[in-house]
XYZ file of N, CA, C and O in Angstrom:
536
model
N -55.406 -83.465 -12.217
C -54.160 -83.854 -12.859
C -53.720 -82.720 -13.778
O -54.437 -82.334 -14.676
N -52.545 -82.177 -13.539
C -52.055 -81.087 -14.369
C -50.686 -81.381 -14.973
O -50.002 -80.498 -15.440
N -50.300 -82.641 -14.946
C -49.048 -83.039 -15.563
C -49.232 -84.388 -16.249
O -50.183 -85.117 -15.971
N -48.322 -84.699 -17.135
C -48.354 -85.994 -17.806
C -47.846 -87.035 -16.812
O -46.838 -86.826 -16.144
N -48.555 -88.129 -16.716
C -48.152 -89.209 -15.824
C -47.905 -90.472 -16.636
O -48.711 -90.830 -17.490
N -46.800 -91.124 -16.327
C -46.472 -92.391 -16.956
C -46.760 -93.500 -15.958
O -46.498 -93.362 -14.768
N -47.317 -94.593 -16.458
C -47.749 -95.685 -15.590
C -46.993 -96.965 -15.931
O -46.891 -97.345 -17.096
N -46.470 -97.598 -14.887
C -45.792 -98.890 -15.008
C -46.385 -99.781 -13.920
O -45.804 -99.982 -12.865
N -47.591 -100.303 -14.177
C -48.340 -100.983 -13.127
C -47.769 -102.337 -12.722
O -47.149 -103.040 -13.521
N -48.007 -102.640 -11.464
C -47.657 -103.954 -10.940
C -48.395 -105.006 -11.767
O -49.533 -104.810 -12.177
N -47.735 -106.100 -12.017
C -48.323 -107.157 -12.826
C -47.853 -107.130 -14.266
O -48.088 -108.072 -15.023
N -47.196 -106.033 -14.671
C -46.589 -105.935 -15.996
C -45.092 -105.785 -15.814
O -44.625 -105.254 -14.806
N -44.325 -106.224 -16.799
C -42.879 -106.126 -16.715
C -42.475 -104.659 -16.526
O -43.048 -103.761 -17.147
N -41.531 -104.431 -15.630
C -41.032 -103.084 -15.389
C -39.691 -102.957 -16.100
O -38.778 -103.749 -15.872
N -39.594 -101.967 -16.963
C -38.388 -101.748 -17.748
C -37.923 -100.312 -17.568
O -38.752 -99.400 -17.532
N -36.621 -100.088 -17.516
C -36.135 -98.710 -17.476
C -36.279 -98.008 -18.827
O -36.138 -96.800 -18.913
N -36.616 -98.759 -19.871
C -36.672 -98.204 -21.225
C -38.059 -97.766 -21.665
O -38.189 -97.033 -22.646
N -39.117 -98.219 -20.988
C -40.460 -97.848 -21.431
C -41.464 -97.938 -20.301
O -41.253 -98.631 -19.316
N -42.568 -97.197 -20.469
C -43.731 -97.271 -19.587
C -44.842 -97.966 -20.355
O -44.761 -98.149 -21.573
N -45.925 -98.328 -19.660
C -47.030 -99.042 -20.305
C -48.202 -98.149 -20.694
O -48.960 -98.479 -21.606
N -48.385 -97.047 -19.992
C -49.509 -96.149 -20.285
C -49.123 -94.734 -19.863
O -48.198 -94.545 -19.059
N -49.822 -93.771 -20.412
C -49.602 -92.374 -20.041
C -50.949 -91.674 -19.945
O -51.856 -91.957 -20.717
N -51.041 -90.765 -18.987
C -52.232 -89.933 -18.829
C -51.849 -88.507 -19.190
O -50.885 -87.958 -18.641
N -52.596 -87.929 -20.118
C -52.335 -86.564 -20.564
C -53.471 -85.692 -20.036
O -54.644 -85.991 -20.276
N -53.152 -84.615 -19.323
C -54.213 -83.803 -18.721
C -54.998 -83.002 -19.762
O -54.475 -82.686 -20.838
N -56.246 -82.674 -19.433
C -57.028 -81.813 -20.325
C -56.299 -80.490 -20.541
O -55.625 -79.987 -19.644
N -56.414 -79.975 -21.735
C -55.785 -78.704 -22.057
C -54.365 -78.818 -22.573
O -53.801 -77.834 -23.042
N -53.752 -79.995 -22.482
C -52.401 -80.167 -23.017
C -52.454 -80.091 -24.541
O -53.443 -80.484 -25.156
N -51.394 -79.583 -25.131
C -51.273 -79.582 -26.584
C -50.645 -80.910 -26.990
O -49.562 -81.258 -26.521
N -51.326 -81.644 -27.851
C -50.837 -82.939 -28.309
C -50.292 -82.774 -29.726
O -50.960 -82.203 -30.592
N -49.086 -83.252 -29.937
C -48.401 -83.110 -31.218
C -48.083 -84.496 -31.760
O -47.529 -85.332 -31.047
N -48.436 -84.738 -33.001
C -48.125 -86.001 -33.676
C -47.014 -85.741 -34.690
O -47.122 -84.825 -35.503
N -45.966 -86.541 -34.631
C -44.863 -86.427 -35.586
C -44.901 -87.662 -36.477
O -44.837 -88.790 -35.993
N -45.012 -87.431 -37.767
C -45.048 -88.519 -38.725
C -43.697 -89.191 -38.847
O -42.685 -88.710 -38.330
N -43.655 -90.312 -39.543
C -42.453 -91.121 -39.674
C -41.237 -90.335 -40.140
O -41.287 -89.662 -41.163
N -40.171 -90.435 -39.370
C -38.907 -89.762 -39.679
C -37.865 -90.811 -40.023
O -37.663 -91.764 -39.278
N -37.226 -90.617 -41.162
C -36.131 -91.477 -41.604
C -34.828 -90.709 -41.496
O -34.825 -89.520 -41.185
N -33.736 -91.349 -41.801
C -32.405 -90.739 -41.714
C -32.064 -89.997 -42.995
O -31.077 -90.295 -43.662
N -32.879 -89.020 -43.333
C -32.607 -88.205 -44.516
C -32.315 -86.778 -44.080
O -32.806 -86.315 -43.053
N -31.491 -86.082 -44.873
C -31.202 -84.687 -44.576
C -32.231 -83.797 -45.276
O -33.191 -84.302 -45.882
N -32.027 -82.502 -45.210
C -32.990 -81.545 -45.768
C -33.151 -81.675 -47.278
O -34.168 -81.251 -47.836
N -32.179 -82.287 -47.960
C -32.287 -82.471 -49.412
C -32.948 -83.797 -49.772
O -33.168 -84.081 -50.937
N -33.207 -84.636 -48.750
C -33.798 -85.949 -48.993
C -32.776 -87.053 -49.161
O -33.134 -88.202 -49.399
N -31.479 -86.714 -49.005
C -30.418 -87.717 -49.133
C -30.310 -88.534 -47.848
O -30.352 -87.977 -46.751
N -30.154 -89.830 -47.999
C -29.987 -90.718 -46.854
C -28.654 -90.434 -46.175
O -27.628 -90.315 -46.827
N -28.683 -90.339 -44.849
C -27.493 -90.086 -44.044
C -27.107 -91.376 -43.322
O -27.958 -92.065 -42.781
N -25.848 -91.711 -43.315
C -25.372 -92.825 -42.499
C -25.139 -94.131 -43.215
O -24.535 -95.030 -42.647
N -25.627 -94.292 -44.427
C -25.412 -95.547 -45.158
C -25.860 -96.749 -44.346
O -26.978 -96.785 -43.848
N -24.965 -97.722 -44.167
C -25.287 -98.941 -43.420
C -24.997 -98.815 -41.926
O -25.083 -99.808 -41.198
N -24.655 -97.631 -41.454
C -24.307 -97.400 -40.053
C -25.580 -97.071 -39.264
O -26.095 -95.957 -39.345
N -26.091 -98.039 -38.500
C -27.343 -97.836 -37.771
C -27.232 -96.693 -36.768
O -28.170 -95.913 -36.610
N -26.095 -96.550 -36.096
C -25.943 -95.467 -35.125
C -26.048 -94.107 -35.804
O -26.720 -93.198 -35.303
N -25.411 -93.953 -36.951
C -25.468 -92.688 -37.690
C -26.897 -92.417 -38.164
O -27.376 -91.274 -38.099
N -27.584 -93.449 -38.627
C -28.971 -93.259 -39.055
C -29.862 -92.869 -37.878
O -30.687 -91.972 -37.991
N -29.685 -93.517 -36.739
C -30.507 -93.191 -35.562
C -30.277 -91.745 -35.143
O -31.236 -91.018 -34.836
N -29.029 -91.305 -35.130
C -28.755 -89.906 -34.755
C -29.458 -88.939 -35.708
O -30.043 -87.933 -35.271
N -29.460 -89.229 -37.007
C -30.141 -88.355 -37.967
C -31.652 -88.396 -37.756
O -32.325 -87.367 -37.795
N -32.189 -89.586 -37.537
C -33.628 -89.725 -37.272
C -34.018 -88.888 -36.059
O -35.021 -88.170 -36.073
N -33.226 -88.963 -34.995
C -33.549 -88.217 -33.783
C -33.409 -86.712 -34.002
O -34.213 -85.931 -33.493
N -32.411 -86.285 -34.774
C -32.296 -84.852 -35.104
C -33.516 -84.405 -35.897
O -34.069 -83.318 -35.660
N -33.970 -85.243 -36.836
C -35.157 -84.898 -37.611
C -36.384 -84.809 -36.702
O -37.208 -83.899 -36.848
N -36.512 -85.746 -35.776
C -37.631 -85.714 -34.832
C -37.566 -84.449 -33.987
O -38.597 -83.799 -33.747
N -36.366 -84.070 -33.539
C -36.206 -82.825 -32.764
C -36.678 -81.616 -33.562
O -37.369 -80.739 -33.017
N -36.313 -81.556 -34.837
C -36.722 -80.424 -35.681
C -38.237 -80.382 -35.874
O -38.855 -79.311 -35.804
N -38.827 -81.542 -36.112
C -40.280 -81.598 -36.300
C -40.994 -81.196 -35.012
O -41.964 -80.422 -35.042
N -40.530 -81.702 -33.875
C -41.132 -81.345 -32.588
C -40.987 -79.847 -32.319
O -41.946 -79.189 -31.902
N -39.803 -79.297 -32.559
C -39.561 -77.877 -32.315
C -40.489 -77.002 -33.157
O -40.980 -75.977 -32.680
N -40.743 -77.418 -34.386
C -41.636 -76.652 -35.257
C -43.042 -76.555 -34.664
O -43.775 -75.597 -34.930
N -43.404 -77.544 -33.843
C -44.729 -77.563 -33.221
C -44.686 -77.097 -31.760
O -45.675 -77.217 -31.039
N -43.530 -76.602 -31.310
C -43.418 -76.082 -29.956
C -43.135 -77.125 -28.893
O -43.457 -76.925 -27.720
N -42.518 -78.239 -29.282
C -42.241 -79.317 -28.326
C -40.767 -79.718 -28.395
O -40.025 -79.269 -29.272
N -40.385 -80.568 -27.438
C -39.020 -81.102 -27.365
C -39.092 -82.623 -27.262
O -40.153 -83.183 -26.995
N -37.957 -83.258 -27.409
C -37.898 -84.725 -27.244
C -38.422 -85.115 -25.861
O -39.099 -86.123 -25.713
N -38.114 -84.325 -24.857
C -38.562 -84.646 -23.494
C -40.076 -84.584 -23.350
O -40.622 -85.081 -22.361
N -40.781 -84.008 -24.324
C -42.251 -83.946 -24.295
C -42.895 -85.171 -24.947
O -44.118 -85.309 -24.931
N -42.084 -86.054 -25.539
C -42.632 -87.225 -26.221
C -43.230 -88.182 -25.196
O -42.594 -88.557 -24.213
N -44.463 -88.561 -25.463
C -45.193 -89.500 -24.617
C -45.068 -90.908 -25.187
O -45.010 -91.879 -24.447
N -45.019 -91.015 -26.518
C -45.019 -92.329 -27.154
C -44.200 -92.309 -28.443
O -44.351 -91.398 -29.260
N -43.354 -93.323 -28.584
C -42.568 -93.528 -29.802
C -43.030 -94.809 -30.487
O -43.286 -95.811 -29.816
N -43.096 -94.787 -31.800
C -43.239 -96.005 -32.607
C -41.959 -96.112 -33.427
O -41.569 -95.152 -34.103
N -41.296 -97.252 -33.325
C -39.991 -97.433 -33.951
C -40.029 -98.667 -34.839
O -40.445 -99.738 -34.399
N -39.591 -98.489 -36.064
C -39.554 -99.588 -37.030
C -38.109 -99.795 -37.457
O -37.463 -98.867 -37.933
N -37.600 -101.011 -37.258
C -36.240 -101.368 -37.631
C -36.279 -102.392 -38.753
O -37.066 -103.332 -38.703
N -35.392 -102.237 -39.720
C -35.238 -103.239 -40.770
C -34.606 -104.476 -40.137
O -33.721 -104.372 -39.283
N -35.088 -105.627 -40.534
C -34.568 -106.885 -39.992
C -33.055 -106.940 -40.119
O -32.489 -106.515 -41.119
N -32.398 -107.461 -39.077
C -30.957 -107.609 -39.065
C -30.211 -106.450 -38.432
O -29.000 -106.520 -38.248
N -30.920 -105.371 -38.083
C -30.275 -104.210 -37.471
C -29.824 -104.560 -36.053
O -30.509 -105.271 -35.325
N -28.671 -104.035 -35.664
C -28.140 -104.214 -34.313
C -28.908 -103.283 -33.375
O -28.634 -102.080 -33.315
N -29.868 -103.829 -32.634
C -30.725 -103.019 -31.773
C -29.947 -102.383 -30.631
O -30.268 -101.269 -30.204
N -28.930 -103.051 -30.119
C -28.127 -102.478 -29.036
C -27.411 -101.212 -29.512
O -27.375 -100.198 -28.798
N -26.871 -101.228 -30.713
C -26.197 -100.046 -31.262
C -27.202 -98.925 -31.510
O -26.909 -97.749 -31.267
N -28.390 -99.289 -31.974
C -29.433 -98.292 -32.215
C -29.853 -97.634 -30.908
O -29.970 -96.401 -30.821
N -30.069 -98.436 -29.874
C -30.486 -97.900 -28.581
C -29.388 -97.012 -27.995
O -29.668 -95.935 -27.466
N -28.140 -97.428 -28.095
C -27.027 -96.637 -27.570
C -26.960 -95.271 -28.258
O -26.746 -94.246 -27.608
N -27.175 -95.236 -29.561
C -27.138 -93.972 -30.300
C -28.296 -93.062 -29.904
O -28.139 -91.844 -29.831
N -29.448 -93.641 -29.637
C -30.629 -92.843 -29.272
C -30.585 -92.381 -27.825
O -31.160 -91.336 -27.492
N -29.905 -93.104 -26.964
C -29.976 -92.828 -25.526
C -29.489 -91.435 -25.148
O -29.969 -90.857 -24.176
N -28.576 -90.873 -25.913
C -28.083 -89.535 -25.585
C -29.146 -88.453 -25.780
O -28.990 -87.340 -25.293
N -30.226 -88.770 -26.459
C -31.291 -87.799 -26.688
C -32.314 -87.773 -25.545
O -33.194 -86.927 -25.532
N -32.213 -88.723 -24.605
C -33.225 -88.865 -23.565
C -32.696 -88.479 -22.194
O -31.522 -88.673 -21.895
N -33.587 -87.955 -21.357
C -33.262 -87.578 -19.988
C -33.411 -88.804 -19.098
O -34.519 -89.303 -18.914
N -32.308 -89.308 -18.520
C -32.387 -90.525 -17.705
C -33.165 -90.331 -16.395
O -33.569 -91.301 -15.768
N -33.396 -89.086 -16.001
C -34.127 -88.809 -14.765
C -35.630 -88.684 -14.979
O -36.375 -88.467 -14.033
N -36.080 -88.811 -16.200
C -37.503 -88.691 -16.529
C -38.092 -90.083 -16.681
O -37.414 -91.013 -17.130
N -39.363 -90.234 -16.321
C -40.029 -91.509 -16.577
C -39.960 -91.796 -18.065
O -40.138 -90.892 -18.890
N -39.707 -93.047 -18.436
C -39.592 -93.355 -19.864
C -40.947 -93.301 -20.564
O -41.982 -93.587 -19.961
N -40.942 -92.921 -21.842
C -42.194 -92.864 -22.609
C -42.672 -94.262 -22.997
O -42.012 -95.263 -22.722
N -43.805 -94.305 -23.647
C -44.307 -95.544 -24.210
C -43.493 -95.835 -25.474
O -43.098 -94.910 -26.184
N -43.255 -97.098 -25.752
C -42.482 -97.469 -26.935
C -43.141 -98.662 -27.607
O -43.455 -99.656 -26.951
N -43.350 -98.538 -28.904
C -43.794 -99.656 -29.721
C -42.716 -99.883 -30.768
O -42.332 -98.941 -31.464
N -42.208 -101.091 -30.846
C -41.157 -101.397 -31.808
C -41.556 -102.548 -32.703
O -42.314 -103.428 -32.286
N -41.063 -102.515 -33.919
C -41.349 -103.606 -34.854
C -40.172 -103.787 -35.794
O -39.529 -102.817 -36.196
N -39.910 -105.038 -36.121
C -38.936 -105.359 -37.172
C -39.722 -105.474 -38.478
O -40.782 -106.098 -38.506
N -39.198 -104.855 -39.516
C -39.875 -104.854 -40.807
C -38.914 -105.304 -41.898
O -37.693 -105.242 -41.730
N -39.469 -105.724 -43.015
C -38.640 -106.164 -44.137
C -37.966 -104.985 -44.829
O -36.863 -105.107 -45.353
N -38.607 -103.831 -44.824
C -38.044 -102.664 -45.479
C -38.872 -101.437 -45.172
O -39.975 -101.535 -44.634
N -38.340 -100.276 -45.522
C -39.010 -98.998 -45.299
C -39.158 -98.263 -46.629
O -38.548 -98.639 -47.624
N -39.953 -97.212 -46.636
C -40.242 -96.489 -47.875
C -39.007 -95.828 -48.484
O -38.905 -95.709 -49.700
N -38.076 -95.385 -47.651
C -36.855 -94.755 -48.151
C -35.817 -95.848 -48.399
O -35.424 -96.550 -47.466
N -35.384 -96.028 -49.646
C -34.392 -97.067 -49.933
C -33.134 -96.875 -49.088
O -32.593 -95.775 -48.999
N -32.695 -97.950 -48.431
C -31.501 -97.903 -47.600
C -31.753 -97.504 -46.156
O -30.863 -97.625 -45.317
N -32.949 -97.012 -45.859
C -33.264 -96.626 -44.474
C -33.318 -97.876 -43.607
O -33.882 -98.898 -43.997
N -32.714 -97.792 -42.424
C -32.681 -98.911 -41.491
C -33.651 -98.724 -40.330
O -33.963 -99.678 -39.625
N -34.097 -97.490 -40.123
C -34.961 -97.183 -38.982
C -35.891 -96.023 -39.338
O -35.535 -95.147 -40.124
N -37.074 -96.068 -38.761
C -38.044 -94.985 -38.902
C -38.760 -94.838 -37.569
O -39.062 -95.838 -36.918
N -39.005 -93.597 -37.154
C -39.743 -93.362 -35.921
C -40.873 -92.384 -36.161
O -40.775 -91.502 -37.022
N -41.932 -92.558 -35.398
C -42.969 -91.540 -35.290
C -43.189 -91.309 -33.806
O -42.764 -92.114 -32.968
N -43.803 -90.190 -33.465
C -43.933 -89.848 -32.050
C -45.225 -89.111 -31.775
O -45.793 -88.478 -32.674
N -45.650 -89.193 -30.530
C -46.740 -88.376 -30.010
C -46.182 -87.649 -28.797
O -45.625 -88.290 -27.887
N -46.280 -86.345 -28.810
C -45.788 -85.524 -27.698
C -46.962 -84.774 -27.099
O -47.995 -84.571 -27.743
N -46.803 -84.377 -25.858
C -47.810 -83.561 -25.188
C -47.092 -82.457 -24.413
O -46.111 -82.717 -23.724
N -47.583 -81.240 -24.558
C -46.994 -80.096 -23.877
C -48.029 -79.533 -22.934
O -49.143 -79.189 -23.348
N -47.668 -79.448 -21.653
C -48.530 -78.866 -20.634
C -47.959 -77.517 -20.279
O -46.798 -77.404 -19.909
N -48.747 -76.493 -20.408
C -48.269 -75.126 -20.093
C -48.972 -74.613 -18.868
O -50.038 -74.859 -18.558
């Protein structure tokens, strides 16, 4: 095995939005990205109560963190996503979808609704695990 494989086995729900397991080959570089909120480089919250604007900032932050480690969004194997209760998930997904390649197998996704996040006013936070095969 010399590539990352995503698994969506028979007997589990099949979704176009996520896979159930991933196999990472030996020798791949694995990158962990810590929780990203919708803050800019100064630490100011971007987007206010607009979930789509916050998601776009979160994804830009994730892109920057991944790039610093030599990876791209397309290298993400697994996302963990935390939404504040009451957030419009359809709007959040629509805002994030432009960052993903529709022709690629979807990554693993873990999502949770939470009462609040560490950054006051933040509506969403993501962390990621990426793998780069060279």
